[in-house]
mmCIF file of C-alpha atoms in Angstrom:
data_model
loop_
_atom_site.group_PDB
_atom_site.id
_atom_site.type_symbol
_atom_site.label_atom_id
_atom_site.label_comp_id
_atom_site.label_asym_id
_atom_site.label_seq_id
_atom_site.Cartn_x
_atom_site.Cartn_y
_atom_site.Cartn_z
ATOM 1 C CA MET A 1 92.146 137.670 25.458
ATOM 2 C CA SER A 2 94.452 139.497 28.012
ATOM 3 C CA ASN A 3 95.437 142.995 27.597
ATOM 4 C CA LYS A 4 99.167 142.931 28.404
ATOM 5 C CA ILE A 5 101.198 143.989 25.769
ATOM 6 C CA PHE A 6 104.921 142.203 25.346
ATOM 7 C CA THR A 7 107.636 144.087 25.471
ATOM 8 C CA LYS A 8 110.628 143.291 23.138
ATOM 9 C CA LYS A 9 112.561 141.794 25.981
ATOM 10 C CA GLU A 10 109.542 139.574 27.228
ATOM 11 C CA LEU A 11 108.973 138.757 23.138
ATOM 12 C CA GLU A 12 112.726 137.386 23.008
ATOM 13 C CA ILE A 13 112.265 135.420 26.319
ATOM 14 C CA LEU A 14 108.889 134.100 25.140
ATOM 15 C CA TYR A 15 110.243 133.111 21.539
ATOM 16 C CA LYS A 16 113.577 131.069 22.784
ATOM 17 C CA ASN A 17 110.766 128.668 24.692
ATOM 18 C CA ARG A 18 110.429 125.210 22.323
ATOM 19 C CA TYR A 19 107.098 125.082 23.168
ATOM 20 C CA VAL A 20 106.043 128.330 21.342
ATOM 21 C CA LYS A 21 105.349 128.602 17.673
ATOM 22 C CA ASN A 22 104.592 132.123 17.376
ATOM 23 C CA VAL A 23 104.604 135.244 19.545
ATOM 24 C CA SER A 24 103.530 138.874 18.638
ATOM 25 C CA GLU A 25 102.977 142.017 20.957
ATOM 26 C CA LYS A 26 99.557 141.007 22.019
ATOM 27 C CA GLY A 27 99.210 137.220 21.230
ATOM 28 C CA ILE A 28 100.990 134.123 21.524
ATOM 29 C CA THR A 29 101.041 130.695 19.976
ATOM 30 C CA TYR A 30 101.490 127.461 21.672
ATOM 31 C CA THR A 31 102.675 124.081 20.208
ATOM 32 C CA ASP A 32 100.883 121.404 19.665
ATOM 33 C CA GLU A 33 103.084 119.053 21.448
ATOM 34 C CA PHE A 34 102.758 121.932 24.407
ATOM 35 C CA LYS A 35 98.913 121.498 24.382
ATOM 36 C CA ASN A 36 99.048 118.134 24.292
ATOM 37 C CA ILE A 37 101.301 117.937 27.371
ATOM 38 C CA PHE A 38 99.031 120.167 29.143
ATOM 39 C CA ILE A 39 96.004 118.292 28.971
ATOM 40 C CA THR A 40 97.850 115.159 30.073
ATOM 41 C CA GLU A 41 99.245 116.860 33.235
ATOM 42 C CA ASN A 42 95.940 118.600 33.862
ATOM 43 C CA GLU A 43 94.079 115.260 33.981
ATOM 44 C CA LYS A 44 96.793 114.126 36.401
ATOM 45 C CA GLY A 45 95.533 117.008 39.015
ATOM 46 C CA LYS A 46 98.359 119.494 38.146
ATOM 47 C CA LEU A 47 97.139 123.176 38.016
ATOM 48 C CA PRO A 48 97.344 125.412 35.003
ATOM 49 C CA ARG A 49 100.105 127.777 36.466
ATOM 50 C CA GLU A 50 102.275 124.252 37.507
ATOM 51 C CA ILE A 51 102.312 123.109 34.215
ATOM 52 C CA PHE A 52 103.602 126.218 32.477
ATOM 53 C CA GLU A 53 105.908 126.634 35.210
ATOM 54 C CA GLU A 54 107.276 122.994 34.493
ATOM 55 C CA CYS A 55 107.621 123.494 30.435
ATOM 56 C CA GLY A 56 109.656 126.980 31.153
ATOM 57 C CA PHE A 57 106.957 130.086 30.903
ATOM 58 C CA ASP A 58 107.521 132.610 33.178
ATOM 59 C CA ILE A 59 104.067 133.196 34.919
ATOM 60 C CA ASP A 60 104.586 137.117 35.280
ATOM 61 C CA ILE A 61 105.495 137.569 31.636
ATOM 62 C CA LEU A 62 102.345 135.660 30.747
ATOM 63 C CA GLY A 63 100.123 136.917 33.313
ATOM 64 C CA ILE A 64 97.552 134.444 35.008
ATOM 65 C CA THR A 65 94.708 135.531 33.239
ATOM 66 C CA ARG A 66 95.991 134.663 30.025
ATOM 67 C CA ILE A 67 96.953 131.128 31.642
ATOM 68 C CA LYS A 68 93.497 130.256 32.587
ATOM 69 C CA ALA A 69 91.876 131.650 29.523
ATOM 70 C CA SER A 70 94.586 128.934 27.156
ATOM 71 C CA ALA A 71 93.585 126.388 29.759
ATOM 72 C CA GLY A 72 90.071 126.783 29.270
ATOM 73 C CA ARG A 73 89.958 126.957 25.919
ATOM 74 C CA TRP A 74 92.065 123.615 25.593
ATOM 75 C CA ARG A 75 89.907 121.608 28.205
ATOM 76 C CA THR A 76 87.014 122.349 26.120
ATOM 77 C CA SER A 77 88.530 121.822 22.966
ATOM 78 C CA TYR A 78 89.762 118.198 24.338
ATOM 79 C CA ARG A 79 86.037 117.421 25.652
ATOM 80 C CA ASN A 80 84.477 118.379 22.759
ATOM 81 C CA ASN A 81 87.005 116.932 19.936
ATOM 82 C CA GLY A 82 89.445 114.816 21.451
ATOM 83 C CA VAL A 83 93.270 115.277 20.564
ATOM 84 C CA SER A 84 91.911 116.554 17.606
ATOM 85 C CA GLY A 85 90.933 119.588 19.126
ATOM 86 C CA LEU A 86 93.973 120.962 20.098
ATOM 87 C CA THR A 87 95.640 121.009 16.762
ATOM 88 C CA ASP A 88 95.968 124.361 15.050
ATOM 89 C CA THR A 89 94.628 124.118 12.155
ATOM 90 C CA ARG A 90 94.576 127.764 10.676
ATOM 91 C CA LYS A 91 97.574 127.104 8.041
ATOM 92 C CA LEU A 92 95.359 124.027 6.886
ATOM 93 C CA ASN A 93 91.522 125.734 6.510
ATOM 94 C CA SER A 94 92.678 129.133 4.725
ATOM 95 C CA GLY A 95 88.441 129.367 3.863
ATOM 96 C CA ARG A 96 89.416 129.825 0.264
ATOM 97 C CA THR A 97 88.114 127.582 -1.981
ATOM 98 C CA SER A 98 90.553 125.657 -4.674
ATOM 99 C CA GLU A 99 90.601 127.317 -7.903
ATOM 100 C CA LYS A 100 92.664 124.899 -9.545
ATOM 101 C CA GLU A 101 90.863 123.013 -12.336
ATOM 102 C CA LEU A 102 89.873 119.576 -11.225
ATOM 103 C CA SER A 103 90.393 116.448 -13.841
ATOM 104 C CA ILE A 104 87.611 114.164 -14.788
ATOM 105 C CA GLU A 105 88.486 111.969 -12.009
ATOM 106 C CA GLU A 106 88.215 114.354 -9.357
ATOM 107 C CA LYS A 107 84.700 115.722 -10.399
ATOM 108 C CA TYR A 108 83.797 112.442 -10.362
ATOM 109 C CA LYS A 109 85.205 111.659 -6.847
ATOM 110 C CA ARG A 110 83.329 115.132 -5.373
ATOM 111 C CA LEU A 111 79.817 114.331 -7.457
ATOM 112 C CA LYS A 112 80.059 110.606 -5.953
ATOM 113 C CA ALA A 113 80.771 111.534 -2.316
ATOM 114 C CA GLN A 114 77.706 114.619 -2.829
ATOM 115 C CA ASN A 115 75.534 111.974 -4.082
ATOM 116 C CA ASN A 116 76.294 109.980 -1.067
ATOM 117 C CA LEU A 117 75.674 112.491 1.315
ATOM 118 C CA LEU A 118 72.502 112.918 0.026
ATOM 119 C CA LYS A 119 71.077 109.472 -0.379
ATOM 120 C CA ALA A 120 72.289 109.589 3.514
ATOM 121 C CA GLU A 121 70.451 112.488 4.365
ATOM 122 C CA ASN A 122 67.239 111.052 2.410
ATOM 123 C CA GLU A 123 67.797 107.886 4.429
ATOM 124 C CA LEU A 124 67.398 109.904 7.554
ATOM 125 C CA LEU A 125 64.700 111.997 6.936
ATOM 126 C CA LYS A 126 62.627 108.738 6.119
ATOM 127 C CA LYS A 127 63.011 107.509 9.356
ATOM 128 C CA ILE A 128 62.530 110.722 11.204
ATOM 129 C CA GLN A 129 59.007 110.649 9.063
ATOM 130 C CA HIS A 130 58.402 106.983 9.838
ATOM 131 C CA LEU A 131 58.850 107.279 13.579
ATOM 132 C CA GLU A 132 56.408 110.330 13.178
ATOM 133 C CA ARG A 133 53.905 108.261 11.852
ATOM 134 C CA ARG A 134 54.462 105.494 14.113
ATOM 135 C CA LEU A 135 54.084 108.018 17.358
ATOM 136 C CA SER A 136 50.761 109.917 15.644
ATOM 137 C CA LYS A 137 49.646 106.319 15.362
ATOM 138 C CA LYS A 138 49.989 105.534 18.781
ATOM 139 C CA LYS A 139 48.203 108.352 20.219
#
């Protein structure tokens, strides 16, 4: 993360950009649309600085360090998870478990899903054991 702290004037300028979801003194959150545009243009061979400039960002305000860090983070995330890796999921994953009372049907669905997961894990373990036995017999 960059050590640069945005001034009030810089915050106003950044917040006016359509590709900024949120901005504070220390950080900036870009829209998913901008991240997708960035990846598309970057794969065509454009440099991160060029992409940010074309999308209306002032490089002097953001700082080249912040641009390089964002670019690296997005490329890695895209490489590992595809387009879904660029989506901001902080609102969706609050980390808290649901406290609402589940209906019988919902409890049944959860138990069924858990049961299917355990069955799949058992099958995988059986396959591994089978392969290990075959390898030990060949030696």
